[in-house]
mmCIF file of C-alpha atoms in Angstrom:
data_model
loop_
_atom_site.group_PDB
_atom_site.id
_atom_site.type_symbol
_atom_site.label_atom_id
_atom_site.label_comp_id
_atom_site.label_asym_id
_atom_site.label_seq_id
_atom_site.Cartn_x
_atom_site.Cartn_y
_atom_site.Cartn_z
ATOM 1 C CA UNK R 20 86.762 141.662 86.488
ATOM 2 C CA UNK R 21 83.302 143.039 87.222
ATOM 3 C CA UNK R 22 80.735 140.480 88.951
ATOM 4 C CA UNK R 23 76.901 140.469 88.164
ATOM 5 C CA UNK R 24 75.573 140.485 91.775
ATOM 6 C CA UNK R 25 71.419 140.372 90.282
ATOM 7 C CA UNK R 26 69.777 138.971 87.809
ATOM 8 C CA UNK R 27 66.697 141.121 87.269
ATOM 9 C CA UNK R 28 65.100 139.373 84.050
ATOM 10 C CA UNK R 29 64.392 135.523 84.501
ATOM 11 C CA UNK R 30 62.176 133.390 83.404
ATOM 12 C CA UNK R 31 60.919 130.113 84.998
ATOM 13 C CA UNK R 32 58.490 127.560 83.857
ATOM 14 C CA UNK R 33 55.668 129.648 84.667
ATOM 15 C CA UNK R 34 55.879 131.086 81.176
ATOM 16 C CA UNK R 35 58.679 130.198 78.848
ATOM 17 C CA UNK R 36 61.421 129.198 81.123
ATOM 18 C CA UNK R 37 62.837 125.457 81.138
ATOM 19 C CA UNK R 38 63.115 125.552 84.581
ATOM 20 C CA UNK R 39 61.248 125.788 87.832
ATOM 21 C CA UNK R 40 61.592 128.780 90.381
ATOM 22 C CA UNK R 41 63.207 126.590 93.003
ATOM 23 C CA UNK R 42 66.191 125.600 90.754
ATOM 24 C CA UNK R 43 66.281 129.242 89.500
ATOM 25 C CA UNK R 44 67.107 130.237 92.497
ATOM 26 C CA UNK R 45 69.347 127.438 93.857
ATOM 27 C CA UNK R 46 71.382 128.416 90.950
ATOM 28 C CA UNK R 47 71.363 131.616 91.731
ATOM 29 C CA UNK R 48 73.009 131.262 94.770
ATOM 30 C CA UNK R 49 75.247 128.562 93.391
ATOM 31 C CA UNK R 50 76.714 131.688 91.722
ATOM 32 C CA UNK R 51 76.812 133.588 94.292
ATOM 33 C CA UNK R 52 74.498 136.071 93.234
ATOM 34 C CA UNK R 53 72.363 138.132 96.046
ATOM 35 C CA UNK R 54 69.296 138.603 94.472
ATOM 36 C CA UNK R 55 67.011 137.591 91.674
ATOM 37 C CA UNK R 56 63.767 138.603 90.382
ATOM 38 C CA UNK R 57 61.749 136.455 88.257
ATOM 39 C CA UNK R 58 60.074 138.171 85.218
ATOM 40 C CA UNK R 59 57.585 135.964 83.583
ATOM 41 C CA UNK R 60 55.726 136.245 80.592
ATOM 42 C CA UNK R 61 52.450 137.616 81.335
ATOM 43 C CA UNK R 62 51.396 135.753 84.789
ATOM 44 C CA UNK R 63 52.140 136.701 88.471
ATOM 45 C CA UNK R 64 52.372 132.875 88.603
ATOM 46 C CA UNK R 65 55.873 132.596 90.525
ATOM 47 C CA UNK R 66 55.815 135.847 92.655
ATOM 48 C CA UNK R 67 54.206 134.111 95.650
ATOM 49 C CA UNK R 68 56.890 131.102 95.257
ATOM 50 C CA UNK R 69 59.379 133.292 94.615
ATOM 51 C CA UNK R 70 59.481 135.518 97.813
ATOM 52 C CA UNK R 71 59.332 132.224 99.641
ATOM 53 C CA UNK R 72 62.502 131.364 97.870
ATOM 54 C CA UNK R 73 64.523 134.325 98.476
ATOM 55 C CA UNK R 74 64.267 133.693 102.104
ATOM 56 C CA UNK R 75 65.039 130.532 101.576
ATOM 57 C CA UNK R 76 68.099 131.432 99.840
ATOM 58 C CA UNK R 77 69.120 134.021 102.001
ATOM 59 C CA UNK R 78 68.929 136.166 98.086
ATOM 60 C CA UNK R 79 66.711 139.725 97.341
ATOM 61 C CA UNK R 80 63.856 139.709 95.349
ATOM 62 C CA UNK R 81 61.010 142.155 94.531
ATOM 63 C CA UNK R 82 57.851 140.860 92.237
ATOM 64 C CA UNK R 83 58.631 141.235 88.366
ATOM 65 C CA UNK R 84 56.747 140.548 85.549
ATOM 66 C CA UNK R 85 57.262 140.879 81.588
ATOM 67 C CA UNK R 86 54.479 142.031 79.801
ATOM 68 C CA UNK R 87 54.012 141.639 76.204
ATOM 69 C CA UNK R 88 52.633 143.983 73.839
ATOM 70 C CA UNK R 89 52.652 145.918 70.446
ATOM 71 C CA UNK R 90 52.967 149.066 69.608
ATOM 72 C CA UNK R 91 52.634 150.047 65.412
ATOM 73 C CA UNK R 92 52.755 146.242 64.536
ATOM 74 C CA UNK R 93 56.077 145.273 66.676
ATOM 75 C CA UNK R 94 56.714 143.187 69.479
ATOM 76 C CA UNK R 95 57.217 145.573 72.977
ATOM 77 C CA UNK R 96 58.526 143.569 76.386
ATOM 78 C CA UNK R 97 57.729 145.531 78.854
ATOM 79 C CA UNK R 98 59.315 144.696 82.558
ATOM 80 C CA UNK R 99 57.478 145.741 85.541
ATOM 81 C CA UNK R 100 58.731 145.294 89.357
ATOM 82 C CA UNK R 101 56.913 146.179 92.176
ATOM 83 C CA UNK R 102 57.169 145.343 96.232
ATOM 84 C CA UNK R 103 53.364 144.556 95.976
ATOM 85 C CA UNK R 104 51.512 144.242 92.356
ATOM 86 C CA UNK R 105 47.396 144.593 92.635
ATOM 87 C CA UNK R 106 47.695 140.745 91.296
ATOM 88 C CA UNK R 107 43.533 141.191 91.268
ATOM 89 C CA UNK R 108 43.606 143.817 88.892
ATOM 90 C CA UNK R 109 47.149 142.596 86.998
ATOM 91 C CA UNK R 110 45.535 138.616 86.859
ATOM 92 C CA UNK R 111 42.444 140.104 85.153
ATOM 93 C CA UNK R 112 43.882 142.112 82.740
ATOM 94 C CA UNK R 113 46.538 139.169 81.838
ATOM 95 C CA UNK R 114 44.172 136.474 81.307
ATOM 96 C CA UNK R 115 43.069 137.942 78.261
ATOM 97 C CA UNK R 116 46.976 138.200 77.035
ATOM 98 C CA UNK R 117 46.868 134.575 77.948
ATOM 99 C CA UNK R 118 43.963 133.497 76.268
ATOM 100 C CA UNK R 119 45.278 135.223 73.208
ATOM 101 C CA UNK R 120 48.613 132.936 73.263
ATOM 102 C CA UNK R 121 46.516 130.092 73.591
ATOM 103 C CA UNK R 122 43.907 130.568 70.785
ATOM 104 C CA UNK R 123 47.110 131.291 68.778
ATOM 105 C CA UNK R 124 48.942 128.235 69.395
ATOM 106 C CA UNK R 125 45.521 126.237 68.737
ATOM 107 C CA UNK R 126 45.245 127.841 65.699
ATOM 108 C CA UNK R 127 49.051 126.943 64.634
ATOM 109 C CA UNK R 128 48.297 123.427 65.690
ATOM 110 C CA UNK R 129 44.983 123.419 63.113
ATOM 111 C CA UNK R 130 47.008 124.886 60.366
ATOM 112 C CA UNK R 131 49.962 121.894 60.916
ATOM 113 C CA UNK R 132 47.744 119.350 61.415
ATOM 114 C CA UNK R 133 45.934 120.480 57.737
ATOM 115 C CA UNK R 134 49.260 120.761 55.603
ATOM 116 C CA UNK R 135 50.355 117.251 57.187
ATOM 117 C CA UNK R 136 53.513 119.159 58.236
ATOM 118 C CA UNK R 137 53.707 117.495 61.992
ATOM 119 C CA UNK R 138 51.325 114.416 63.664
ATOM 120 C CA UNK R 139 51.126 116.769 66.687
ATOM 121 C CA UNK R 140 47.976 117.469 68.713
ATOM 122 C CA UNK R 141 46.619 120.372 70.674
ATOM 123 C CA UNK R 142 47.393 117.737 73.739
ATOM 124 C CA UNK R 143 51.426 116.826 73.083
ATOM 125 C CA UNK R 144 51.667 121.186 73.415
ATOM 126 C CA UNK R 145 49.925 121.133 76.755
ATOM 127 C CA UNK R 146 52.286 117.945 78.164
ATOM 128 C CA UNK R 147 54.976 119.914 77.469
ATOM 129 C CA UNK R 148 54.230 122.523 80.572
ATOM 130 C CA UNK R 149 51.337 120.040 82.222
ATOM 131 C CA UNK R 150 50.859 123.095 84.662
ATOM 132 C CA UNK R 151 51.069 126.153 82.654
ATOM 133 C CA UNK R 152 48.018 128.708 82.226
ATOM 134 C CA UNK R 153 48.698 129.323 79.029
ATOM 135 C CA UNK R 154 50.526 128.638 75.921
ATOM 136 C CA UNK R 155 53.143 130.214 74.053
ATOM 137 C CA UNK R 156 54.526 129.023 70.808
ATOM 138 C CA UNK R 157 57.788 127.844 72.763
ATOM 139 C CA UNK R 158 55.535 124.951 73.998
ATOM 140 C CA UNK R 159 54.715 124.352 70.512
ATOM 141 C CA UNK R 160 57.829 123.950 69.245
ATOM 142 C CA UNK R 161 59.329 122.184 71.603
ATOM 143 C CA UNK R 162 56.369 119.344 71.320
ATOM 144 C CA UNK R 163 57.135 119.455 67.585
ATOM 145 C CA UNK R 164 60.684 118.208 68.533
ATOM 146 C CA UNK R 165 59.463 115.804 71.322
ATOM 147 C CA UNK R 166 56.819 114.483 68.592
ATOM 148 C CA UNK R 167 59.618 114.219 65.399
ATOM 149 C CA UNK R 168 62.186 113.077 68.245
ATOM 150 C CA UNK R 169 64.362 115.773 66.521
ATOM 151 C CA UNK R 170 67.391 116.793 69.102
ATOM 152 C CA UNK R 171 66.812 120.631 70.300
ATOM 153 C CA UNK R 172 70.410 122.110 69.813
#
C-alpha cells in the first residue's frame, strides 16, 4: 500500500487549525512522515516556528501559506510555497484580508447578539484563539458551542 511521505496543506492555530505548530509536527513524525509544510490562512504567522521545527524534527519544510480570495462571487484557496516569502510585502498585503475576517465576525456577533440567538460577546470569540491576529468565523462558532456548552461532534 502506498505511504504519504508529506503533508503539504496544514493548518495550525495560527489561523484555523486546533492545534499548535509544535504538535503538528511531533505528529508528523509520529507518522513517520519526512516533511510538512504548514499552510495557514492568510498569515506568515508559523513560518518562522516552523523551520525551527523541522530541524527539530529531523522533517522538510519550505514556507506555505493559503490565501483566500474570490473570483466572480466564489470562494478561491490559493496555496503558495516559497524557500523565502517577502513576509514585508506578503504581511502588508494580508493584514487587510485579516482585518476583513475580523470586521466580519464582529459584525456576525452584532447581528446574534440583536435576534437573541446566542449570549455571546465579541470577547468569548477572541478567548477562543487568545493569540490569533485575526478572526475567522471558525472562532465564532466554536465560542458559540463553548458559550451553549453544546458538544462539537
Amino acid at each position: 500500500m502506498a505511504r504519504f511521505l508529506y503533508d503539504l496543506h496544514a493548518h495550525s492555530n495560527a489561523s484555523d487549525g486546533d492545534f499548535a505548530p509544535e504538535h503538528i509536527f511531533r505528529r508528523a513524525r509520529a507518522l513517520r512522515l519526512r516533511g510538512i509544510v504548514l499552510t495557514d490562512h492568510n498569515t506568515t504567522a508559523s513560518m518562522n516556528v516552523a523551520a525551527q521545527l523541522a530541524k527539530r524534527y529531523g522533517l522538510k519544510t519550505c514556507e506555505g501559506l493559503e490565501i483566500s480570495a474570490k473570483e466572480r462571487c466564489a470562494d478561491v484557496h490559493l496555496l503558495g510555497y516559497s524557500r523565502n516569502f517577502l513576509k514585508d510585502i506578503l504581511d502588508r498585503e494580508l493584514r487587510k484580508i485579516q482585518r476583513g475576517y475580523t470586521e466580519k465576525v464582529e459584525a456576525q456577533v452584532k447581528l446574534i447578539r440583536k435576534k437573541k440567538l446566542a449570549n455571546i460577546t465579541l470577547q468569548d470569540v477572541r478567548n477562543i484563539r487568545p493569540r490569533a491576529q485575526f478572526l475567522v468565523k471558525y472562532d465564532l462558532v466554536r465560542a458559540i458551542h463553548r458559550i451553549e456548552q453544546t458538544p462539537l461532534s
